[in-house]
Short mmCIF file of C-alpha atoms in Angstrom, two decimals:
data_model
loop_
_atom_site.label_atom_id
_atom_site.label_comp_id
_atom_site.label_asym_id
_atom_site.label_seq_id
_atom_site.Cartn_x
_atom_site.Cartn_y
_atom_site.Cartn_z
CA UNK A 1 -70.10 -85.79 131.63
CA UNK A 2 -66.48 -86.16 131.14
CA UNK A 3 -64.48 -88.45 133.43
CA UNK A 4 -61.03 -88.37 134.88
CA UNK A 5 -59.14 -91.46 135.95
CA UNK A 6 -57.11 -91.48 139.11
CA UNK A 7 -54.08 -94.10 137.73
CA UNK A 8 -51.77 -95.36 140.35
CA UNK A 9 -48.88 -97.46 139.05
CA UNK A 10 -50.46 -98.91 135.98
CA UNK A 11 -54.22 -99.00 138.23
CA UNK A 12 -57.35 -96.98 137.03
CA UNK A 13 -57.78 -96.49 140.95
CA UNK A 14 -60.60 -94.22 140.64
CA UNK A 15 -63.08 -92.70 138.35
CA UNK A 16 -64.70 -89.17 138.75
CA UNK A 17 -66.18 -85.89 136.94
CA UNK A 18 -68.22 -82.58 138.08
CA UNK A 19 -70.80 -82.01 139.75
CA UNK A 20 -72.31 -78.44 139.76
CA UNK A 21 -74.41 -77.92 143.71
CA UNK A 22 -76.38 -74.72 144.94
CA UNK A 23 -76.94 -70.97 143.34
CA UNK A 24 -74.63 -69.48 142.11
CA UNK A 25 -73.00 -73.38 141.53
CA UNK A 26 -70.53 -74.76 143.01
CA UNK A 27 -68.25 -77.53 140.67
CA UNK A 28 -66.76 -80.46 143.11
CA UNK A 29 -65.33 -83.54 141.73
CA UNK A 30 -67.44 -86.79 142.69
CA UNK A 31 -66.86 -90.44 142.31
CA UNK A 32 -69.12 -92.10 139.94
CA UNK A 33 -70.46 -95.09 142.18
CA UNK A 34 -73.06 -97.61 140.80
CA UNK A 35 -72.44 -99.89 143.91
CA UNK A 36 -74.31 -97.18 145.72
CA UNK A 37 -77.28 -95.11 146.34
CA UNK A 38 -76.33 -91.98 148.20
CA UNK A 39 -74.98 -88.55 146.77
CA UNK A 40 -72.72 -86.34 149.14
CA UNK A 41 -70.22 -83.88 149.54
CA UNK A 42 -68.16 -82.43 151.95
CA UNK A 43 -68.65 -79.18 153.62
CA UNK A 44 -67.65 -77.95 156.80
CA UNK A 45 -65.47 -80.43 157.50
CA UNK A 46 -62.34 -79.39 159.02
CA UNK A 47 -59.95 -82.88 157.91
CA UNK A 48 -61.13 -82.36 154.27
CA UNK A 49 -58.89 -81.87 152.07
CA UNK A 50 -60.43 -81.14 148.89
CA UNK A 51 -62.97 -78.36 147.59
CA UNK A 52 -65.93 -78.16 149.50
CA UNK A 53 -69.69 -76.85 149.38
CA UNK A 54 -69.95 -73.60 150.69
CA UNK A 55 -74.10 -74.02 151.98
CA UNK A 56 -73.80 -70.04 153.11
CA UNK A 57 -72.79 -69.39 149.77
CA UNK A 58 -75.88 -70.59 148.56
CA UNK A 59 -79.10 -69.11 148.04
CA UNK A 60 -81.52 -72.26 147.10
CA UNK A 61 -79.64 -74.22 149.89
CA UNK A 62 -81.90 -75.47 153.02
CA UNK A 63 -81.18 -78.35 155.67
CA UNK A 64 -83.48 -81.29 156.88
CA UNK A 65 -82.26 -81.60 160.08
CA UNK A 66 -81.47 -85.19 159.73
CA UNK A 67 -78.25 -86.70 160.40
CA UNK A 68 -76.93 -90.30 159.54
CA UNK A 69 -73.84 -92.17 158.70
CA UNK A 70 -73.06 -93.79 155.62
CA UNK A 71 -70.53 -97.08 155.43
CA UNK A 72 -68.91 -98.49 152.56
CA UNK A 73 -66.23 -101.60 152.46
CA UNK A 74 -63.31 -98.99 152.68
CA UNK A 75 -64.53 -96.10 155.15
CA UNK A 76 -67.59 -94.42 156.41
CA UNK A 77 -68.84 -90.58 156.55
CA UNK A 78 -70.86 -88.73 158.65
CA UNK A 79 -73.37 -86.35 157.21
CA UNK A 80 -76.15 -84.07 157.46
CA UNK A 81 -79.47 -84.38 154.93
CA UNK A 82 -79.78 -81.35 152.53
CA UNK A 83 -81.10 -79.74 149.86
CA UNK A 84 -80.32 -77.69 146.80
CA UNK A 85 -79.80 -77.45 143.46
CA UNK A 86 -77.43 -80.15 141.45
CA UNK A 87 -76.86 -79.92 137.88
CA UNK A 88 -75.09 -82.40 135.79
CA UNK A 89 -74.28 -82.45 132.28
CA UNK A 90 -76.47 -79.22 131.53
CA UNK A 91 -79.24 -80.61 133.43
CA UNK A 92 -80.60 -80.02 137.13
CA UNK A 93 -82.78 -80.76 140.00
CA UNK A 94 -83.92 -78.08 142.16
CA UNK A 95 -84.57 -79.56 145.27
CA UNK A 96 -81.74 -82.75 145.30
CA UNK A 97 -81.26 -84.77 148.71
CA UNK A 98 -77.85 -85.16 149.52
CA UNK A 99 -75.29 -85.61 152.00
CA UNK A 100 -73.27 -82.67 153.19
CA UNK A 101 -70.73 -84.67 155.44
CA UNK A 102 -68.98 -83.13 158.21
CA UNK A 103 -66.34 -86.19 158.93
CA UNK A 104 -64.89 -88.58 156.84
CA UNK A 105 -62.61 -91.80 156.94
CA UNK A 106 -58.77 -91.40 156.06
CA UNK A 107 -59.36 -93.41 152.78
CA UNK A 108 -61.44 -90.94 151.06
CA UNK A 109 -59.23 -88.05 151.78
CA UNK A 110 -56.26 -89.55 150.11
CA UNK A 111 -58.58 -89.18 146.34
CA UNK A 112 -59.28 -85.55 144.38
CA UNK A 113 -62.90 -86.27 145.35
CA UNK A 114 -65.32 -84.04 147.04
CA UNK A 115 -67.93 -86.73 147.29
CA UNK A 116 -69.47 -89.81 145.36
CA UNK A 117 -72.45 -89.31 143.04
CA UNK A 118 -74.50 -92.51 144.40
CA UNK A 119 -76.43 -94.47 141.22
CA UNK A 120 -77.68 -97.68 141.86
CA UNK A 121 -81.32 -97.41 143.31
CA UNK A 122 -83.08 -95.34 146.16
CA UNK A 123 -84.53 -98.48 147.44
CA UNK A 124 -81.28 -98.97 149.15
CA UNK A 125 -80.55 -95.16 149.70
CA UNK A 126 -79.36 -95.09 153.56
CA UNK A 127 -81.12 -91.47 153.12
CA UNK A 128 -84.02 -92.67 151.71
CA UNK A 129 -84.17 -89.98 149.03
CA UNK A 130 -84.69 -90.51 145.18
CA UNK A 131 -81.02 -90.52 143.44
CA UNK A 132 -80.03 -87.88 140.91
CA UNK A 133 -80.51 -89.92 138.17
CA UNK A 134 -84.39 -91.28 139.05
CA UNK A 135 -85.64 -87.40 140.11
CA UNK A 136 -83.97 -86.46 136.16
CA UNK A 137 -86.74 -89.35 135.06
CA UNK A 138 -89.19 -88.17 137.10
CA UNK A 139 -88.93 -84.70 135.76
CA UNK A 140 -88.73 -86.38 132.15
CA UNK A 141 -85.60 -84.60 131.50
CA UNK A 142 -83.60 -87.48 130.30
CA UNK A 143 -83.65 -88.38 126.52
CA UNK A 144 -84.36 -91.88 127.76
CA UNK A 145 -84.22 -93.59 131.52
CA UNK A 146 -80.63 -94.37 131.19
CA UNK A 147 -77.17 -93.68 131.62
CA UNK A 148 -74.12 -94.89 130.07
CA UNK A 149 -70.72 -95.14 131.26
CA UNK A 150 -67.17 -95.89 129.40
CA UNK A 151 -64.41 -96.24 131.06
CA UNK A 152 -61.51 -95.90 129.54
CA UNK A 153 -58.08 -97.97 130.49
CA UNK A 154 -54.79 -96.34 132.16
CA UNK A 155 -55.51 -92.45 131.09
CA UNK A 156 -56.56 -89.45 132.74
CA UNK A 157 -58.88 -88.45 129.74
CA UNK A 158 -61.12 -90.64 127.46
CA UNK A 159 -64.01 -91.92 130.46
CA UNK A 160 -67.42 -90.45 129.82
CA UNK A 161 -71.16 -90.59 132.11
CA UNK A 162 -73.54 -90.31 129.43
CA UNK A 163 -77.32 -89.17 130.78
CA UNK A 164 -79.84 -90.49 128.87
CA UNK A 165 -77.82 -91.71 126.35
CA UNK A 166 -75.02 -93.66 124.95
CA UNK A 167 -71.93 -92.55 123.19
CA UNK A 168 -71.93 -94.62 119.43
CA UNK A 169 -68.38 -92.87 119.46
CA UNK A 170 -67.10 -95.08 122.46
CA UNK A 171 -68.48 -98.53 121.12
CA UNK A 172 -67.67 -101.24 118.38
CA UNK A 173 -70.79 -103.04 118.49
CA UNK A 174 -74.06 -103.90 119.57
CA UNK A 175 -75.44 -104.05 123.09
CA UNK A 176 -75.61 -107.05 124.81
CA UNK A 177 -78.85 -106.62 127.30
CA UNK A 178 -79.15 -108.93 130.55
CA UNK A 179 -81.97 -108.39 132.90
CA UNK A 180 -81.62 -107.01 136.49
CA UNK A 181 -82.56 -109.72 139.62
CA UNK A 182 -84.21 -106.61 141.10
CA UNK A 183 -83.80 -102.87 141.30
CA UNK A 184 -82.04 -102.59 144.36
CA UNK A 185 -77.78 -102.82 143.06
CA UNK A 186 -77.28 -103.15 140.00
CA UNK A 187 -77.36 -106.72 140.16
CA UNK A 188 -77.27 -109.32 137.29
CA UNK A 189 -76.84 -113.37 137.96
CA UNK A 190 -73.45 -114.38 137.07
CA UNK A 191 -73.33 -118.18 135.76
CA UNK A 192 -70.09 -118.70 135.22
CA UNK A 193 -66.34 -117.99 134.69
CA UNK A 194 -64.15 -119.20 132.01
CA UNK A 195 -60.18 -119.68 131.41
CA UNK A 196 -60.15 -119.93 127.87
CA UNK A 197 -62.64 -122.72 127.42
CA UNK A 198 -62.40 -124.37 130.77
CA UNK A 199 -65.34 -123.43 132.71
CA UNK A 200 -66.33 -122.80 136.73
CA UNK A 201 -69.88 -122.42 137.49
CA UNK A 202 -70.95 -119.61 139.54
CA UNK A 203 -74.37 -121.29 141.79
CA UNK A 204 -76.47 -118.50 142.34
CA UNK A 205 -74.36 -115.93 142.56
CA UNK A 206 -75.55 -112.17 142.17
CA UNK A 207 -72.69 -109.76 140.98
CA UNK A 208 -73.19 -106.26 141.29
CA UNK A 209 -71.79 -104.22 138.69
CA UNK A 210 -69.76 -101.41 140.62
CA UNK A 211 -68.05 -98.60 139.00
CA UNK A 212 -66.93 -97.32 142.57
CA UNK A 213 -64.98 -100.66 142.69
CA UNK A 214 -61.59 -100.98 141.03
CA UNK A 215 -61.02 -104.69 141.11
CA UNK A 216 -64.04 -108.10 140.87
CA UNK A 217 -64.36 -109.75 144.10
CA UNK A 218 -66.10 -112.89 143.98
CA UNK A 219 -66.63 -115.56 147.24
CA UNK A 220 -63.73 -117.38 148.18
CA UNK A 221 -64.41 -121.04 147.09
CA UNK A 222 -65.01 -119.49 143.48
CA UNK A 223 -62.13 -117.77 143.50
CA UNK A 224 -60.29 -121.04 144.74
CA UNK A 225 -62.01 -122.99 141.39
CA UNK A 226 -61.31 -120.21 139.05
CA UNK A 227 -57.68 -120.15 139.98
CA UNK A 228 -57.42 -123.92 139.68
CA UNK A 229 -57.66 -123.13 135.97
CA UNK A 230 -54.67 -121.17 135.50
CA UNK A 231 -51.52 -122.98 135.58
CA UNK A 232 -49.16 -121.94 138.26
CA UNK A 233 -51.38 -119.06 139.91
CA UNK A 234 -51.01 -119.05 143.67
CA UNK A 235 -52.50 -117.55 146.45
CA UNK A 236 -50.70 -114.02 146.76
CA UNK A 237 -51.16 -112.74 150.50
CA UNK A 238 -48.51 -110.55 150.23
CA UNK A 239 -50.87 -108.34 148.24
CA UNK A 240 -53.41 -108.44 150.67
CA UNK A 241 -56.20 -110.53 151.62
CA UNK A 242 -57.59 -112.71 148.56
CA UNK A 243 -55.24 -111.66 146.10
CA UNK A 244 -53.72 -114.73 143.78
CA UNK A 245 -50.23 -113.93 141.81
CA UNK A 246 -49.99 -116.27 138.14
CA UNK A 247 -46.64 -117.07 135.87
CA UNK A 248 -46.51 -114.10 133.98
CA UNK A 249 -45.70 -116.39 130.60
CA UNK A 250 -49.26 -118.02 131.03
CA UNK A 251 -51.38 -116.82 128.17
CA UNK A 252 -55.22 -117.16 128.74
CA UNK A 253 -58.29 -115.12 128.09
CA UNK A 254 -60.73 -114.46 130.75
CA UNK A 255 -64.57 -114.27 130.05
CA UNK A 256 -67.47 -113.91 132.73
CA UNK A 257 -71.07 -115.71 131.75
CA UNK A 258 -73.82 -112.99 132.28
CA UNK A 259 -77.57 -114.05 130.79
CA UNK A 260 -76.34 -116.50 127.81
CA UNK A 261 -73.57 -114.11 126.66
CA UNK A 262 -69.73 -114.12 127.39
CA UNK A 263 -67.85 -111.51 128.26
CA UNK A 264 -64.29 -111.59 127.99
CA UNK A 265 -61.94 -109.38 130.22
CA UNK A 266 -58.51 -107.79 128.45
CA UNK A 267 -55.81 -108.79 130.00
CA UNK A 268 -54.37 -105.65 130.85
CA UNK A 269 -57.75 -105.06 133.13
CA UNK A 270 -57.20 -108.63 134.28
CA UNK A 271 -53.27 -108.22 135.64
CA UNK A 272 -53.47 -105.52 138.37
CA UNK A 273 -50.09 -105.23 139.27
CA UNK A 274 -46.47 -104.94 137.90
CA UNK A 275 -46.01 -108.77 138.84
CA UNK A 276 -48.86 -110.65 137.02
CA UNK A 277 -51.59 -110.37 140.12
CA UNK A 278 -54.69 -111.59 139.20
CA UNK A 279 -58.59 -109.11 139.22
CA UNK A 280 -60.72 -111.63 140.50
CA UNK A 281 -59.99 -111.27 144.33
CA UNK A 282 -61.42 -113.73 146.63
CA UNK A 283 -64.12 -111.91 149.17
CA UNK A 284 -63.07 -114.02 151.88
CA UNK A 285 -65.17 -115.98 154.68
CA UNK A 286 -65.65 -112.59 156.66
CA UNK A 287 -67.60 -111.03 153.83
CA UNK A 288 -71.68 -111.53 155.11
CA UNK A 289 -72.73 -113.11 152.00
CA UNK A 290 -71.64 -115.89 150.40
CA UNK A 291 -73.40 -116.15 146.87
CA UNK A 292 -72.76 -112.24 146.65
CA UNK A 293 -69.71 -110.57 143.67
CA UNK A 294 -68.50 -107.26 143.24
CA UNK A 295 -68.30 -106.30 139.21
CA UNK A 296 -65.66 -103.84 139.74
CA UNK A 297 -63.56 -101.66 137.00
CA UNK A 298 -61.35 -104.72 136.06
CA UNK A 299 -64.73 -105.31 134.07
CA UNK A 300 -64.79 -102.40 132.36
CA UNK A 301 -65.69 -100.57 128.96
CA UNK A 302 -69.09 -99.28 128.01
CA UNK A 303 -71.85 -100.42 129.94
CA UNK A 304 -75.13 -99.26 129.91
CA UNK A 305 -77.69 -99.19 133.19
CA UNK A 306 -81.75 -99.14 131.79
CA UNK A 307 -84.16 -98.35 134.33
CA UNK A 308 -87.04 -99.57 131.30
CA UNK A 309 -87.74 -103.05 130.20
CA UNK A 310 -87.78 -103.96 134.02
CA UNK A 311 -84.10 -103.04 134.68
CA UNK A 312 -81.54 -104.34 132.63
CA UNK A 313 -77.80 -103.83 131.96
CA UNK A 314 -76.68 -103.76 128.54
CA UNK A 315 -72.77 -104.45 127.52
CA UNK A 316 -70.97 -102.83 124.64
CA UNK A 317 -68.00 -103.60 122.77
CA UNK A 318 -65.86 -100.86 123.96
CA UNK A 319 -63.09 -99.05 121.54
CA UNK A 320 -60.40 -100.54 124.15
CA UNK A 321 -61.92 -102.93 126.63
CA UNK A 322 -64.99 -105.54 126.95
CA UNK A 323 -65.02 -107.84 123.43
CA UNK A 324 -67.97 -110.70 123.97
CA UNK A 325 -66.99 -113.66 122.41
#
């Protein structure tokens, strides 16, 4: 499944690909999220901007009658539960749950997105419905319970969802594999974060590997020790909430602990701005949990998410990002 990324002054902002819905289908563009759990799309919603699903143009297409509301950190949508046909990547489900949402927040319609393509697990499906990707196992359709996704750094082209697979093409090396705390997010224990060799431990913190995310949000008094570590950075609030600004002459690698194996983060995905702004971005004291991380695209390359072997992640040396050390 080909990708697009959405790049906004130097920022992969946003990565997204097709999704084919209903009889004859219907291709809308949907963000791949593996912070989530929920697949919808808009249709019949007046403020929407972008394509939508046309239900009456449908023939396989039949509604539950539910309703609910789905929130995420930067908006919230109101939808209605359906059913239909959803095909990705030549393969399909006839009878898919999914969202068709009638209202959403301003952020959303400000993206070429139709929707978001939900993948971490049902368990915390707001919907309660099996995800795409665990009805394709179910129905044995996938080559092998997985999927794979590369993302690829500051161009349109180049990012891939894999089903069932992984792309040799898009890798250097072999997989790193660290086990899942439970299949809920997909969650992995982070130990600890490193400035070149100087070390901060993470205690007990679970980081949830999010491609719907674009930066790595960690609680605040980590961020406050990681940043200790890099002569000069600052506290940035002029950026926003969280945000730390460094000397732009400072040379330093970053590298995140995961399950005995370092990962090291290129420094273009580490600077997020045209002034040297730091990726890790302090969560703050409002955020409900405190041992909790976001593992967003600043963290990116080719990562693979196993639903075998218990549920693991596995890491790739990607042909332009993640290197472990």
């Amino acid at each position: 499944m080909p990708l697009h990324d959405l790049v906004s002054e130097s920022l992969d902002m946003l990565y997204y690909g097709p999704l084919q819905f209903g009889t004859p289908p219907q291709e809308l563009m949907v963000d791949i999220d593996t912070g989530s759990a929920d697949l919808w799309v808009t249709s019949d919603c007046p403020s929407c901007p972008d394509k939508q699903f046309n239900k009456q143009a449908s023939s396989t297409y039949s509604d539950t009658g539910s309703e609910y509301f789905l929130t995420y950190g930067t908006g919230e949508v109101s939808a209605g539960l359906s059913k239909d046909v959803v095909a990705v990547q030549g393969l399909s489900v006839k009878q898919q749950a999914f969202g068709t949402v009638r209202s959403e927040s301003e952020y959303f319609s400000q993206y070429p997105i139709s929707g978001i393509l939900g993948m971490a697990f049902s368990t915390i499906s707001v919907s309660r419905r099996k995800t795409l990707v665990e009805n394709l196992i179910v129905e044995k359709q996938l080559a092998a319970p997985m999927f794979s996704v590369h993302l690829a750094r500051g161009q349109e082209t180049g990012s891939e969802a894999c089903f069932g697979c992984m792309d040799k093409d898009k890798t250097l090396g072999d997989v790193q594999w660290i086990p899942l705390l439970s299949k809920t997010y997909w969650a992995l224990a982070l130990d600890a974060m490193f400035v070149n060799s100087a070390m901060t431990v993470a205690n007990m913190v679970t980081a949830a590997i999010d491609t719907g995310t674009s930066f790595i949000y960690v609680p605040e008094d980590l961020a406050t020790k990681f940043y200790r570590l890099i002569p000069g950075s600052r506290l940035a609030t002029e950026y926003g909430t969280g945000y730390y600004a460094y000397p732009c002459n400072e040379k330093f690698d970053v590298s995140f602990l995961f399950g005995n194996h370092d990962f090291t983060i290129h420094s273009d995905d580490f600077n997020i701005g045209k002034e040297c702004v730091g990726g890790v971005v302090s969560l703050g004291q409002s955020f409900p949990a405190s041992n909790f991380a976001i593992i967003g695209d600043c963290f990116s390359g080719y990562s693979t998410f196993d639903y075998s072997n218990g549920g693991r992640i596995g890491f790739s040396p990607s042909i332009n990002n993640i290197k472990p050390l």
